[in-house]
Amino acid sequence: MPGPISSSYDPVWGTAENADMVRDGIRDAEAVISRKLGQELRFILDVAREQDGPNIEIKISERKLRLLRFACRVALEEDEI
């Protein structure tokens, strides 16, 4: 049986530092969205059942958009990330 894996090793990212960097970037992007939407969280099934409301203008960097797209693809378990 193999020995224990170091706590600094992450099976997906290689190192915990790499995983933390991705998480921090996604948190930054989520914070921009939360500032625009407000802090109220709604039951996600209610949101999914609604029709689209008005468009919301938001400025967000390309980096943050790419991190959010990545997070969406992971949530959807897309094969090619």
PDB file of C-alpha atoms in Angstrom:
ATOM      1  CA  MET A   1       0.000   0.000   0.000  1.00  0.00           C
ATOM      2  CA  PRO A   2       1.446   3.401  -0.925  1.00  0.00           C
ATOM      3  CA  GLY A   3       2.410   5.821   1.784  1.00  0.00           C
ATOM      4  CA  PRO A   4       0.491   8.965   2.669  1.00  0.00           C
ATOM      5  CA  ILE A   5       0.335  11.811   0.182  1.00  0.00           C
ATOM      6  CA  SER A   6       1.807  15.107   1.308  1.00  0.00           C
ATOM      7  CA  SER A   7      -0.787  17.667   2.371  1.00  0.00           C
ATOM      8  CA  SER A   8       0.801  20.074  -0.113  1.00  0.00           C
ATOM      9  CA  TYR A   9      -0.069  17.762  -3.030  1.00  0.00           C
ATOM     10  CA  ASP A  10      -3.390  18.128  -4.841  1.00  0.00           C
ATOM     11  CA  PRO A  11      -4.396  15.300  -7.209  1.00  0.00           C
ATOM     12  CA  VAL A  12      -5.934  17.674  -9.779  1.00  0.00           C
ATOM     13  CA  TRP A  13      -3.685  20.716  -9.572  1.00  0.00           C
ATOM     14  CA  GLY A  14      -0.373  19.190  -8.559  1.00  0.00           C
ATOM     15  CA  THR A  15       0.084  21.397  -5.529  1.00  0.00           C
ATOM     16  CA  ALA A  16      -2.201  22.919  -2.942  1.00  0.00           C
ATOM     17  CA  GLU A  17      -0.743  26.311  -3.889  1.00  0.00           C
ATOM     18  CA  ASN A  18      -1.985  25.896  -7.491  1.00  0.00           C
ATOM     19  CA  ALA A  19      -5.450  24.869  -6.278  1.00  0.00           C
ATOM     20  CA  ASP A  20      -5.550  27.848  -3.909  1.00  0.00           C
ATOM     21  CA  MET A  21      -4.596  30.208  -6.738  1.00  0.00           C
ATOM     22  CA  VAL A  22      -7.529  29.005  -8.876  1.00  0.00           C
ATOM     23  CA  ARG A  23      -9.942  29.179  -5.918  1.00  0.00           C
ATOM     24  CA  ASP A  24      -8.805  32.695  -5.052  1.00  0.00           C
ATOM     25  CA  GLY A  25      -9.330  33.837  -8.636  1.00  0.00           C
ATOM     26  CA  ILE A  26     -12.829  32.379  -8.713  1.00  0.00           C
ATOM     27  CA  ARG A  27     -13.603  34.032  -5.354  1.00  0.00           C
ATOM     28  CA  ASP A  28     -12.469  37.392  -6.797  1.00  0.00           C
ATOM     29  CA  ALA A  29     -14.779  36.966  -9.788  1.00  0.00           C
ATOM     30  CA  GLU A  30     -17.687  35.897  -7.576  1.00  0.00           C
ATOM     31  CA  ALA A  31     -17.164  38.988  -5.430  1.00  0.00           C
ATOM     32  CA  VAL A  32     -17.591  41.253  -8.471  1.00  0.00           C
ATOM     33  CA  ILE A  33     -20.861  39.520  -9.307  1.00  0.00           C
ATOM     34  CA  SER A  34     -22.081  39.646  -5.699  1.00  0.00           C
ATOM     35  CA  ARG A  35     -21.426  43.381  -5.522  1.00  0.00           C
ATOM     36  CA  LYS A  36     -23.648  43.812  -8.569  1.00  0.00           C
ATOM     37  CA  LEU A  37     -26.420  41.385  -7.518  1.00  0.00           C
ATOM     38  CA  GLY A  38     -26.286  42.130  -3.809  1.00  0.00           C
ATOM     39  CA  GLN A  39     -25.593  39.619  -1.067  1.00  0.00           C
ATOM     40  CA  GLU A  40     -29.074  38.043  -1.065  1.00  0.00           C
ATOM     41  CA  LEU A  41     -28.887  34.401  -2.098  1.00  0.00           C
ATOM     42  CA  ARG A  42     -31.982  32.866  -3.640  1.00  0.00           C
ATOM     43  CA  PHE A  43     -33.049  29.233  -3.898  1.00  0.00           C
ATOM     44  CA  ILE A  44     -31.388  28.117  -7.122  1.00  0.00           C
ATOM     45  CA  LEU A  45     -34.382  26.118  -8.388  1.00  0.00           C
ATOM     46  CA  ASP A  46     -36.560  29.229  -8.132  1.00  0.00           C
ATOM     47  CA  VAL A  47     -33.971  31.121 -10.175  1.00  0.00           C
ATOM     48  CA  ALA A  48     -33.738  28.322 -12.759  1.00  0.00           C
ATOM     49  CA  ARG A  49     -37.531  28.275 -13.179  1.00  0.00           C
ATOM     50  CA  GLU A  50     -37.788  32.031 -13.797  1.00  0.00           C
ATOM     51  CA  GLN A  51     -37.800  33.735 -17.153  1.00  0.00           C
ATOM     52  CA  ASP A  52     -34.819  35.982 -17.804  1.00  0.00           C
ATOM     53  CA  GLY A  53     -35.238  39.404 -16.274  1.00  0.00           C
ATOM     54  CA  PRO A  54     -33.606  42.611 -17.403  1.00  0.00           C
ATOM     55  CA  ASN A  55     -29.986  42.615 -18.502  1.00  0.00           C
ATOM     56  CA  ILE A  56     -27.508  43.774 -15.884  1.00  0.00           C
ATOM     57  CA  GLU A  57     -24.546  45.842 -17.008  1.00  0.00           C
ATOM     58  CA  ILE A  58     -21.316  44.650 -15.433  1.00  0.00           C
ATOM     59  CA  LYS A  59     -17.670  45.244 -16.213  1.00  0.00           C
ATOM     60  CA  ILE A  60     -15.484  42.272 -15.533  1.00  0.00           C
ATOM     61  CA  SER A  61     -11.962  41.490 -16.661  1.00  0.00           C
ATOM     62  CA  GLU A  62     -11.129  38.814 -19.206  1.00  0.00           C
ATOM     63  CA  ARG A  63      -9.247  36.928 -16.484  1.00  0.00           C
ATOM     64  CA  LYS A  64     -12.315  36.808 -14.248  1.00  0.00           C
ATOM     65  CA  LEU A  65     -14.545  35.745 -17.148  1.00  0.00           C
ATOM     66  CA  ARG A  66     -12.169  32.916 -18.014  1.00  0.00           C
ATOM     67  CA  LEU A  67     -12.084  31.767 -14.381  1.00  0.00           C
ATOM     68  CA  LEU A  68     -15.888  31.825 -14.237  1.00  0.00           C
ATOM     69  CA  ARG A  69     -16.175  29.898 -17.501  1.00  0.00           C
ATOM     70  CA  PHE A  70     -13.797  27.318 -16.052  1.00  0.00           C
ATOM     71  CA  ALA A  71     -15.908  27.084 -12.880  1.00  0.00           C
ATOM     72  CA  CYS A  72     -19.065  26.630 -14.968  1.00  0.00           C
ATOM     73  CA  ARG A  73     -17.480  23.864 -17.014  1.00  0.00           C
ATOM     74  CA  VAL A  74     -16.283  22.086 -13.882  1.00  0.00           C
ATOM     75  CA  ALA A  75     -19.773  22.390 -12.376  1.00  0.00           C
ATOM     76  CA  LEU A  76     -21.194  20.874 -15.574  1.00  0.00           C
ATOM     77  CA  GLU A  77     -18.430  18.248 -15.607  1.00  0.00           C
ATOM     78  CA  GLU A  78     -17.390  19.066 -19.141  1.00  0.00           C
ATOM     79  CA  ASP A  79     -14.721  16.752 -20.520  1.00  0.00           C
ATOM     80  CA  GLU A  80     -12.488  19.442 -21.971  1.00  0.00           C
ATOM     81  CA  ILE A  81     -11.616  22.060 -19.390  1.00  0.00           C
TER      82      ILE A  81
END
